[in-house]
CSV table of N, CA and C in Angstrom, one decimal:
chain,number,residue,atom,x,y,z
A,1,UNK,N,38.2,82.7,64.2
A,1,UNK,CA,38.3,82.0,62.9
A,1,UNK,C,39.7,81.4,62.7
A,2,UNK,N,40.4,82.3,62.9
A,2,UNK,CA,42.1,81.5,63.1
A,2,UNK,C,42.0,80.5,63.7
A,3,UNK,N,42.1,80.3,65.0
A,3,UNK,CA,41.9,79.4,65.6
A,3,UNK,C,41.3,78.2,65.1
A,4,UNK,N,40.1,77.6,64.6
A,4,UNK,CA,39.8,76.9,64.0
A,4,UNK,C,40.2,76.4,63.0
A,5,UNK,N,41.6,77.2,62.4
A,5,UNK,CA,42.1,76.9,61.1
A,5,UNK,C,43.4,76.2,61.5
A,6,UNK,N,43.8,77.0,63.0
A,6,UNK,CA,45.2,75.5,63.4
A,6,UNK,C,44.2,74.5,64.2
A,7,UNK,N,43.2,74.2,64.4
A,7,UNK,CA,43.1,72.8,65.3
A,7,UNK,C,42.5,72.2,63.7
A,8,UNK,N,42.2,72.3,62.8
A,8,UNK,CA,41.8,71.4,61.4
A,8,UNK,C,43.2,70.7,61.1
A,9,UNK,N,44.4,71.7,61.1
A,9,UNK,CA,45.4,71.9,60.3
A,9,UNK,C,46.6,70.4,61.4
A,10,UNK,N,45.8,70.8,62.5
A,10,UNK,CA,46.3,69.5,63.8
A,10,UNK,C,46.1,67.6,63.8
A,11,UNK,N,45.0,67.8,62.6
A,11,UNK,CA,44.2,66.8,62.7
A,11,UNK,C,44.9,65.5,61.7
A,12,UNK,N,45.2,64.5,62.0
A,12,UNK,CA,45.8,63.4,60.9
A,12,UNK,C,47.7,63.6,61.2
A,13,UNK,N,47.8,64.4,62.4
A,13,UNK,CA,49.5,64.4,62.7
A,13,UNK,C,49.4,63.9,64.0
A,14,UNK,N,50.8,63.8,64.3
A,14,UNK,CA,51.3,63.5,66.1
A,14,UNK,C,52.6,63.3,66.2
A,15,UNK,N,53.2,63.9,67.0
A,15,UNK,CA,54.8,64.0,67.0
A,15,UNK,C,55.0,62.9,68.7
A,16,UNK,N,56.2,62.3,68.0
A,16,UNK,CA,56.9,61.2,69.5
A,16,UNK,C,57.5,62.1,70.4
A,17,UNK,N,56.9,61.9,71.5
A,17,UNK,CA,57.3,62.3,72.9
A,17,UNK,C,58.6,62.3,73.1
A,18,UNK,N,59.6,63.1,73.1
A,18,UNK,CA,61.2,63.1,73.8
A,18,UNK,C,62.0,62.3,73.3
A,19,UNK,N,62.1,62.0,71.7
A,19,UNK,CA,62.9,61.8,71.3
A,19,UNK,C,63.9,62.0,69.9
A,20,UNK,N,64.7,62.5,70.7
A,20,UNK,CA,65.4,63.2,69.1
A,20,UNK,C,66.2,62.0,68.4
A,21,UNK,N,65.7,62.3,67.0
A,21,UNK,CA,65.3,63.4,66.4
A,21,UNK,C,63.8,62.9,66.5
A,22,UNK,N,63.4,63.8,66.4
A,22,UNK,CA,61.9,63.7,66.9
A,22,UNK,C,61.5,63.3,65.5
A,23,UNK,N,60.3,63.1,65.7
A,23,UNK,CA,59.2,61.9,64.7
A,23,UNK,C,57.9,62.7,64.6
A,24,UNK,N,57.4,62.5,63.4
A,24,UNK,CA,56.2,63.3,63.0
A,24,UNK,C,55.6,61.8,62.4
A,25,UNK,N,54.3,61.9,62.0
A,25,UNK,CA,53.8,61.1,61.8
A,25,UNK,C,52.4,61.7,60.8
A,26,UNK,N,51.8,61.4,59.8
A,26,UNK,CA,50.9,62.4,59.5
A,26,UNK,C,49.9,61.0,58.6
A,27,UNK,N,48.6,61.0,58.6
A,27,UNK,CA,47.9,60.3,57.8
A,27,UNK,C,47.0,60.7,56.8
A,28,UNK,N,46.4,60.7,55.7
A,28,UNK,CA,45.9,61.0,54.6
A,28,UNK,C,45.0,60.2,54.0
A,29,UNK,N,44.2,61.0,53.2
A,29,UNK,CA,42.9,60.1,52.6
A,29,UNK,C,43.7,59.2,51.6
A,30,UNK,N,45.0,59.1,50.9
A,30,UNK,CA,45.2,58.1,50.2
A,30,UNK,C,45.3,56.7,50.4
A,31,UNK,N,45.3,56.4,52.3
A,31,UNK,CA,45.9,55.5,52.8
A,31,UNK,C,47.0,55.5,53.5
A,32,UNK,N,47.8,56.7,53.3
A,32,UNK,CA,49.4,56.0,53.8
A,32,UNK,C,49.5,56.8,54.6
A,33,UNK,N,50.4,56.4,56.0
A,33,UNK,CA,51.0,56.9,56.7
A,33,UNK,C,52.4,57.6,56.7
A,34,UNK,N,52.4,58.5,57.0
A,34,UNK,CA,54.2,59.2,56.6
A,34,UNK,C,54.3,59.4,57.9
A,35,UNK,N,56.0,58.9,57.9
A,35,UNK,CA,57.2,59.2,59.1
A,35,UNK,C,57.8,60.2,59.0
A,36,UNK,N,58.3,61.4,59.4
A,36,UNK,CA,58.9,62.3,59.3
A,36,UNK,C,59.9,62.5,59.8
A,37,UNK,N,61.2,62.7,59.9
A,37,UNK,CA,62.4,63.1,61.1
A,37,UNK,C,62.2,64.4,60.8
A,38,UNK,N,62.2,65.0,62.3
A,38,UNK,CA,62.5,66.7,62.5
A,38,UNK,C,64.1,66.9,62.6
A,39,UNK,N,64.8,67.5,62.0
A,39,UNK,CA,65.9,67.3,61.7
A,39,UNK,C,66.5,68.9,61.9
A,40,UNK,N,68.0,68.8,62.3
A,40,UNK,CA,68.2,70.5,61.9
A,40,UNK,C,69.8,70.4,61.1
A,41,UNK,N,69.7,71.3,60.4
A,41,UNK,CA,70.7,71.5,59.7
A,41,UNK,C,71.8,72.1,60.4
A,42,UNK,N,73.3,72.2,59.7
A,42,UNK,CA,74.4,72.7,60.1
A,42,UNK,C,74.2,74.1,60.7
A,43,UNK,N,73.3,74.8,59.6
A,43,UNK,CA,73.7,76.5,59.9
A,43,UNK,C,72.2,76.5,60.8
A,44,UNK,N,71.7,75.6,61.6
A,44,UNK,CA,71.0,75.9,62.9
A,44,UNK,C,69.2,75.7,62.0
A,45,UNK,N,68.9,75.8,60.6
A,45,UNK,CA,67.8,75.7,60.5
A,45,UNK,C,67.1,74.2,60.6
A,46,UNK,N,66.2,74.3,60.5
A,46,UNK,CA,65.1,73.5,61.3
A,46,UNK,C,64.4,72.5,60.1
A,47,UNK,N,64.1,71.2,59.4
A,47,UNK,CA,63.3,71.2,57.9
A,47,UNK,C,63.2,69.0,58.9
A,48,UNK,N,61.8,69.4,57.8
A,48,UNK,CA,61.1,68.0,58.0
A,48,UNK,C,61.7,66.8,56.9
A,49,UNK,N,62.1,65.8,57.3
A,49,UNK,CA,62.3,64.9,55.9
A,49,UNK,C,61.6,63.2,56.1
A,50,UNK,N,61.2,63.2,54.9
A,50,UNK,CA,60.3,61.9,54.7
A,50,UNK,C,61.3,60.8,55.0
A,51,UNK,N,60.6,59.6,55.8
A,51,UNK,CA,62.0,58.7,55.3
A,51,UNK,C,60.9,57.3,55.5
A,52,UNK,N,59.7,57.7,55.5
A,52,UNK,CA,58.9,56.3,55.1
A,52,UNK,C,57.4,56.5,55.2
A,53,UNK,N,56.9,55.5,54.2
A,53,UNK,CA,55.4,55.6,54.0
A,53,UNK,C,55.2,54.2,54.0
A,54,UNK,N,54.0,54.0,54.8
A,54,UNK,CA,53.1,53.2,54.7
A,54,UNK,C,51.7,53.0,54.5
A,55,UNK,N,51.1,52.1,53.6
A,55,UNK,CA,49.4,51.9,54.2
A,55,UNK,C,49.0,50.8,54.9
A,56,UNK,N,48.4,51.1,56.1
A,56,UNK,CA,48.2,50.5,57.3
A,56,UNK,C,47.3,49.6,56.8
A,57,UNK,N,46.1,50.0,56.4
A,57,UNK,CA,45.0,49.4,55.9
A,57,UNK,C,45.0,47.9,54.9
A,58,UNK,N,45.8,48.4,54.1
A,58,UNK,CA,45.9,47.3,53.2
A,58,UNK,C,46.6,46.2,54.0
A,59,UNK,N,47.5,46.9,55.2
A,59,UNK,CA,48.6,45.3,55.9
A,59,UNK,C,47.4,44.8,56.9
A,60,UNK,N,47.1,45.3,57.0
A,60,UNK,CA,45.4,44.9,58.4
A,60,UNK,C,44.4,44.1,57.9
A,61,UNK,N,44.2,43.8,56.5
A,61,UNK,CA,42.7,43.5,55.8
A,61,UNK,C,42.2,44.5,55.4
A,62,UNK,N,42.0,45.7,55.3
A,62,UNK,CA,41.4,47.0,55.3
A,62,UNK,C,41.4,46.9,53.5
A,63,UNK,N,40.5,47.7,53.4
A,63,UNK,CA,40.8,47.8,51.6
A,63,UNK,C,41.7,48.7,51.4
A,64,UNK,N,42.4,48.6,50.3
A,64,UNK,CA,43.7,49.3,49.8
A,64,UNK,C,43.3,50.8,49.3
A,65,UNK,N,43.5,51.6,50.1
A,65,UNK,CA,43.5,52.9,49.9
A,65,UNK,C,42.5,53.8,50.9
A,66,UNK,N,42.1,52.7,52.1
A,66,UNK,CA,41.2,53.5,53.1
A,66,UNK,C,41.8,54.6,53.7
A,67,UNK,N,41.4,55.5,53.9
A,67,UNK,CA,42.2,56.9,54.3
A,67,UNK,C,42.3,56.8,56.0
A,68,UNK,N,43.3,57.1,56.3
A,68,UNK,CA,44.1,57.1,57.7
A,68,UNK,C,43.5,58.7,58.0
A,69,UNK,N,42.2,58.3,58.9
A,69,UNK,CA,41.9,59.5,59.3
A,69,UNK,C,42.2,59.9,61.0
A,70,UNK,N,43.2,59.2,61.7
A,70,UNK,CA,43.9,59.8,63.1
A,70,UNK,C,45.0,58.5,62.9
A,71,UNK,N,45.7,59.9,64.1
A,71,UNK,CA,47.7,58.9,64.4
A,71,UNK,C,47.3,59.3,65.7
A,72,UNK,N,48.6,58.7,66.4
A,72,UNK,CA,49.0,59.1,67.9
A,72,UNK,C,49.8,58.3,67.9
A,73,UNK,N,51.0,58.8,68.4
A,73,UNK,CA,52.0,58.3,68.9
A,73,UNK,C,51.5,58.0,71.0
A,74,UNK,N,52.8,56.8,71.2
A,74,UNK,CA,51.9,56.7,72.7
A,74,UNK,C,52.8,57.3,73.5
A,75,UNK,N,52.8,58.3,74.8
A,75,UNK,CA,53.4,59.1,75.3
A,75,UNK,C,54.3,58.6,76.2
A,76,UNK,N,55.4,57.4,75.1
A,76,UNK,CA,56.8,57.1,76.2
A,76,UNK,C,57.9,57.1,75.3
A,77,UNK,N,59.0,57.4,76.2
A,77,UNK,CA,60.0,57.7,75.4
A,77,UNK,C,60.9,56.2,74.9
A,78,UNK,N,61.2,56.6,73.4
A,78,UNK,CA,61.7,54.7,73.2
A,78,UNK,C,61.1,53.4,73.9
A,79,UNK,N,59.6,53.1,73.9
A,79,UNK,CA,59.1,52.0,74.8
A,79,UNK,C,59.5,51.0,74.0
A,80,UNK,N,60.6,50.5,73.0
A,80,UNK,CA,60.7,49.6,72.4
A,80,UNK,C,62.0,49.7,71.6
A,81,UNK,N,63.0,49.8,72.5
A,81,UNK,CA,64.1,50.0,72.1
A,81,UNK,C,63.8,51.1,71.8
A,82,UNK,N,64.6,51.2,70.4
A,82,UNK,CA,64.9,52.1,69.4
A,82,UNK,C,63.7,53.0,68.7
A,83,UNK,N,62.4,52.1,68.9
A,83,UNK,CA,60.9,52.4,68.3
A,83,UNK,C,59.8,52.8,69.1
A,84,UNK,N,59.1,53.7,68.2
A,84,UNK,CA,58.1,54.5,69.0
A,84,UNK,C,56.7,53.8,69.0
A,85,UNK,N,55.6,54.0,69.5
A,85,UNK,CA,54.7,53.7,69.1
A,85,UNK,C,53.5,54.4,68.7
A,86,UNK,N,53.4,53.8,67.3
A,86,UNK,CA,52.0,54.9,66.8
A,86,UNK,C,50.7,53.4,66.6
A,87,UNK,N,49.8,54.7,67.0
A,87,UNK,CA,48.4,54.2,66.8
A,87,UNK,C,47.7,54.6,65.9
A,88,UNK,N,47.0,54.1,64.8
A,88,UNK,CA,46.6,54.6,63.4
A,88,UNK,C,45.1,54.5,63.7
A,89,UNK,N,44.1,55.0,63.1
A,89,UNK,CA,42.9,55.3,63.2
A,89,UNK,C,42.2,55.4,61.1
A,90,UNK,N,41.3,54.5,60.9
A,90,UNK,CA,40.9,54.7,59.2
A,90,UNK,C,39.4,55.2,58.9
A,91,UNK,N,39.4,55.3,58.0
A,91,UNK,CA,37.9,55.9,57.5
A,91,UNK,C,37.2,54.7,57.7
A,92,UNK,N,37.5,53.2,57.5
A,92,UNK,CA,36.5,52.4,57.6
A,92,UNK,C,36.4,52.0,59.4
A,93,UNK,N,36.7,52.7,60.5
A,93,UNK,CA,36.9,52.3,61.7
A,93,UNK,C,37.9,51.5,62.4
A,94,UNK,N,38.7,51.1,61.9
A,94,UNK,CA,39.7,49.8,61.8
A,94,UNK,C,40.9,50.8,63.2
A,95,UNK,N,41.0,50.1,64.1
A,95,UNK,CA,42.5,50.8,64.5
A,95,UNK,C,43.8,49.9,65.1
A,96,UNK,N,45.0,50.2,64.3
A,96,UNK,CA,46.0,49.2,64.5
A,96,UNK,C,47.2,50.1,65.3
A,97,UNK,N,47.9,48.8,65.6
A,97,UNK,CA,49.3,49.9,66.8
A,97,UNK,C,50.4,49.1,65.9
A,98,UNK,N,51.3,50.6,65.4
A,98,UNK,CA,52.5,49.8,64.4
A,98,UNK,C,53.7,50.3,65.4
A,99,UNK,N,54.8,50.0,65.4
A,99,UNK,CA,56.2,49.9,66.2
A,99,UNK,C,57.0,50.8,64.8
A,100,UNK,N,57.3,52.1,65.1
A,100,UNK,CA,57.9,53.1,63.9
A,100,UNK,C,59.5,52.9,64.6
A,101,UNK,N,60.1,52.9,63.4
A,101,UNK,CA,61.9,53.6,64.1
A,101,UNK,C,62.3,53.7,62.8
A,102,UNK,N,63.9,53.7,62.6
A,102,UNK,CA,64.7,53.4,61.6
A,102,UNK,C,64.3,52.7,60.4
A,103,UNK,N,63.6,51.8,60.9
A,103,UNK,CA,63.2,50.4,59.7
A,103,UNK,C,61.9,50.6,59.9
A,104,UNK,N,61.4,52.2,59.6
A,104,UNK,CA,60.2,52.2,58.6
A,104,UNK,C,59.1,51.4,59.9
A,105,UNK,N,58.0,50.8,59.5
A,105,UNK,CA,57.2,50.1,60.5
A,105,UNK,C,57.1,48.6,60.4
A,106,UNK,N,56.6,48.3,61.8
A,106,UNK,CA,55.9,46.8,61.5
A,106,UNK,C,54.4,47.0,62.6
A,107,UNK,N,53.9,46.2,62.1
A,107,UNK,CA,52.6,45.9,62.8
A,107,UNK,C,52.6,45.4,64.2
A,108,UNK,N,52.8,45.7,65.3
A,108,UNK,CA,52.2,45.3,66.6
A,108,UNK,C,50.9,45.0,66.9
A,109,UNK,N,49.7,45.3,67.1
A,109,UNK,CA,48.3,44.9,66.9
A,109,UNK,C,47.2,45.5,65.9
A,110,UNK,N,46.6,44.7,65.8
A,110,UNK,CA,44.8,45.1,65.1
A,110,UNK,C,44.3,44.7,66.0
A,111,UNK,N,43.3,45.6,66.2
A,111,UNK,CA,42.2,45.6,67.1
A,111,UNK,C,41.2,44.8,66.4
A,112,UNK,N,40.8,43.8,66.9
A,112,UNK,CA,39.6,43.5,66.7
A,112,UNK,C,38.1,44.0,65.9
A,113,UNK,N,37.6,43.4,65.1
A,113,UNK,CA,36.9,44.6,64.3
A,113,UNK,C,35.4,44.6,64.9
A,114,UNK,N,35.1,43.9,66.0
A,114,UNK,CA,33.6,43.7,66.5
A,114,UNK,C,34.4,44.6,68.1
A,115,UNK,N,35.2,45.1,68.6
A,115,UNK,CA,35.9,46.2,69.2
A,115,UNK,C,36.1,47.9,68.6
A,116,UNK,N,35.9,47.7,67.2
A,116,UNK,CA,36.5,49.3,66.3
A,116,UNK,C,35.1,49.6,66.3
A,117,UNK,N,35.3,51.3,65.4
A,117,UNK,CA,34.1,51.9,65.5
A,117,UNK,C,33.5,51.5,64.3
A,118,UNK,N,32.2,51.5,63.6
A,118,UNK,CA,31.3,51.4,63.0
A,118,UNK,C,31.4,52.4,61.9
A,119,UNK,N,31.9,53.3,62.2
A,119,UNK,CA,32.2,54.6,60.7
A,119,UNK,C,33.6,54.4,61.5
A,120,UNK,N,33.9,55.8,60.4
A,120,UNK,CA,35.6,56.8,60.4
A,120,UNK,C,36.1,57.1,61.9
A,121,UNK,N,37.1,56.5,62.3
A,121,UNK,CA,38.0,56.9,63.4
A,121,UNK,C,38.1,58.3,63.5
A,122,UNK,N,37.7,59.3,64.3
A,122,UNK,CA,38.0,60.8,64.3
A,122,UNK,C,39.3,61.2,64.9
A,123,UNK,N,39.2,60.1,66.1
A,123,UNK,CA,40.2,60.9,67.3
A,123,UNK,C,40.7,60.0,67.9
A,124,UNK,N,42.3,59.6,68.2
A,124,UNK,CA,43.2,58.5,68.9
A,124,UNK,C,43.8,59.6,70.0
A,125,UNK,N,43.9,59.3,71.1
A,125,UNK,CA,44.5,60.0,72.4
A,125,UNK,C,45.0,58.8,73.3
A,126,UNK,N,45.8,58.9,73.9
A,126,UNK,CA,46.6,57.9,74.9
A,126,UNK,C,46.8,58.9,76.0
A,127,UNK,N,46.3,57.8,77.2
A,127,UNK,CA,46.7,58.6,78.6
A,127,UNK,C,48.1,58.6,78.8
A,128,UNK,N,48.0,59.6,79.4
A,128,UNK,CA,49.5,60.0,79.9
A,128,UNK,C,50.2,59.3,80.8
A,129,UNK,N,51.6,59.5,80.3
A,129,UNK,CA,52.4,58.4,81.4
A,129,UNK,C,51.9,59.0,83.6
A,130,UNK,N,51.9,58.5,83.8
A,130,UNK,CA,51.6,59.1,85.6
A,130,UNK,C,52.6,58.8,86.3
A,131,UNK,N,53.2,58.2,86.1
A,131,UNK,CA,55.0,58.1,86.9
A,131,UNK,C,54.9,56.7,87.7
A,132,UNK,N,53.6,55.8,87.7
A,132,UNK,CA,53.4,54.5,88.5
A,132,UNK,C,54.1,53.0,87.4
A,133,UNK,N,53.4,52.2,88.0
A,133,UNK,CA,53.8,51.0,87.1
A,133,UNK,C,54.4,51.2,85.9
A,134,UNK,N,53.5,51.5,85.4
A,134,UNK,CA,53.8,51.5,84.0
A,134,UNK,C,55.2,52.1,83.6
A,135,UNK,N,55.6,52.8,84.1
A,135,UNK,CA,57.0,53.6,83.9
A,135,UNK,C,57.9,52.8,84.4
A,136,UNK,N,57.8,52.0,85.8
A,136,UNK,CA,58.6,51.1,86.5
A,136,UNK,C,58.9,49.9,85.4
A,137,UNK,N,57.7,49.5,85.1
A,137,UNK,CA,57.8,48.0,84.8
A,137,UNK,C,58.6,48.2,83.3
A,138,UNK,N,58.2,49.6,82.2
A,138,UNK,CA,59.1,49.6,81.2
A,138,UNK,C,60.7,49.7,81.3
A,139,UNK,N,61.1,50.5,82.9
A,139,UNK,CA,62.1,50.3,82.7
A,139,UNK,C,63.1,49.1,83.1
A,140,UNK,N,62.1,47.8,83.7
A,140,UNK,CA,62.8,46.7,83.8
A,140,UNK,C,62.5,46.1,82.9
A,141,UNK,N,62.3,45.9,81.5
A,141,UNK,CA,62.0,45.2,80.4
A,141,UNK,C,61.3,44.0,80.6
A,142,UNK,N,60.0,44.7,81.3
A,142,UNK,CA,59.0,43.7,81.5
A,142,UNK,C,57.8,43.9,79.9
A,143,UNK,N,56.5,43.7,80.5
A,143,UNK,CA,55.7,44.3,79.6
A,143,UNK,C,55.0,45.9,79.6
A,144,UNK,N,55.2,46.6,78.8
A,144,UNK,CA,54.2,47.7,79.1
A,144,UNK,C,53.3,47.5,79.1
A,145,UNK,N,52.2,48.2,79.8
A,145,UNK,CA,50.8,49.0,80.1
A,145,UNK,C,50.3,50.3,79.6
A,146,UNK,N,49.4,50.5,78.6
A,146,UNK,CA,49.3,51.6,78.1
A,146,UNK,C,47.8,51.7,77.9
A,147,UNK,N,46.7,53.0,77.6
A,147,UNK,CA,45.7,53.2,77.8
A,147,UNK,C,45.3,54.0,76.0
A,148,UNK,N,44.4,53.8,75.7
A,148,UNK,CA,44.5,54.2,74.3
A,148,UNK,C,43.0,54.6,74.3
A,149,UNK,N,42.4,55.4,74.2
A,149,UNK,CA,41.3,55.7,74.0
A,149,UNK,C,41.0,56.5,72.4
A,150,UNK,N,39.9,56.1,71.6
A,150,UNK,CA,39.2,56.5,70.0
A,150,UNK,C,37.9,56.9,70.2
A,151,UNK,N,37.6,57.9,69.3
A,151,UNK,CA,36.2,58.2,69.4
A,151,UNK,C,36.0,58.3,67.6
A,152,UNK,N,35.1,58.3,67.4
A,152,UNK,CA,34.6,57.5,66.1
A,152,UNK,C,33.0,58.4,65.4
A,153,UNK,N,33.1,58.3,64.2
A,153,UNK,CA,32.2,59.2,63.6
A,153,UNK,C,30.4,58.6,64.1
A,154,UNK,N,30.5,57.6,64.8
A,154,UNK,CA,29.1,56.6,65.0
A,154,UNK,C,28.7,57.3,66.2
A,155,UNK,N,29.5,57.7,66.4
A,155,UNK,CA,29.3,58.8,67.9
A,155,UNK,C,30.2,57.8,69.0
A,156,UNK,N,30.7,56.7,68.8
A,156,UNK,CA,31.1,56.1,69.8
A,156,UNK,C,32.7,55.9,70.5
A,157,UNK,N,32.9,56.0,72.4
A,157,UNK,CA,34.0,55.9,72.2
A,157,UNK,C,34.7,54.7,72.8
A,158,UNK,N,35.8,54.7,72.5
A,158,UNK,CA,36.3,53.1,73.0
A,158,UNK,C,37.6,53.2,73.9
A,159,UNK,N,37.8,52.7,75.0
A,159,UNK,CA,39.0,52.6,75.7
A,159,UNK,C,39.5,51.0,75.4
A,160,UNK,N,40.9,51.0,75.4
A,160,UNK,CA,41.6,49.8,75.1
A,160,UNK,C,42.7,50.1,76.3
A,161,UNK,N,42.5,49.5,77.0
A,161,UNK,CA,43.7,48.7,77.8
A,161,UNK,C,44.3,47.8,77.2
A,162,UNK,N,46.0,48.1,77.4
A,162,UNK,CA,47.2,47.4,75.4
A,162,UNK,C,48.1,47.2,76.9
A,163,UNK,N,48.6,45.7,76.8
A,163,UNK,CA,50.2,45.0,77.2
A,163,UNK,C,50.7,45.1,76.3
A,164,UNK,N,51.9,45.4,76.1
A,164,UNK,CA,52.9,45.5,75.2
A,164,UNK,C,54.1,44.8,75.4
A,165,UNK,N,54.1,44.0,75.3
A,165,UNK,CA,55.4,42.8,75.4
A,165,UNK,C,57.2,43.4,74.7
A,166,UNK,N,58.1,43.7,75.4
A,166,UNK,CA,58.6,44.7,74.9
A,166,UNK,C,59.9,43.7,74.0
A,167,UNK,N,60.3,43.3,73.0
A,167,UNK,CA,61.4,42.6,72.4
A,167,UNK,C,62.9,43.1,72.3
């Protein structure tokens, strides 16, 4: 029964891959996305601090206040300079990739809405880096290659193959 109470409690977060200060990211039925720095204090303790909110939905077309039901950050370290990349997931199926850092977010893509799911996004997961191109090519500031896969309350799931043009 425990167990079931940390994978609920897992659901609507995602922390950035290897980079301090590390990034939390959390979504909610009011719409907005929160950024988090994991941060540690002088005397060694450890505390989360807010340092931006967004609603995805409303910057997308989405109606204002659709609830951000999955995040994912995508599993590379700074693929954008200074910025990480999260993938948002909404109750009305909508799923966009915003560019997080310092300066709060901006929008990198919308998916297409005859591409998204038909109900509530449940689940955003991105394959893992494998050590081939994709790793190569980000480190010569070409474009990335990234794999993003959603699964959706319609029962359906979707893979997106994403270039990422790096600025």
């Amino acid at each position: 029964e425990d167990e079931d109470e940390d994978e609920d409690e897992d659901e609507g977060r995602s922390q950035s891959p290897r980079r301090p200060p590390f990034l939390l990211a959390s979504g909610a039925r009011d719409g907005a996305v929160k950024l988090w720095r994991v941060v540690e204090d002088d005397d060694g303790e450890v505390r989360l601090e807010e340092y931006c909110r967004f609603e995805p939905a409303s910057a997308v077309g989405g109606r204002k206040g659709e609830a951000v039901t999955a995040v994912a950050f995508a599993p590379v370290a700074a693929p954008l300079g200074e910025e990480a990349i999260l993938a948002v997931g909404t109750d009305g199926g909508r799923i966009s990739l915003w560019a997080v850092g310092a300066a709060c977010a901006r929008i990198l893509l919308v998916a297409p809405s005859h591409l998204c799911h038909g109900d509530s996004v449940k689940k955003l997961a991105w394959r893992p880096e494998s050590g081939s191109s994709e790793k190569a090519d980000a480190g010569k500031g070409k474009a990335l290659r990234l794999t993003l896969a959603s699964c959706g309350m319609d029962h359906g799931v979707r893979i997106f193959g994403l270039t990422i043009n790096k600025t």
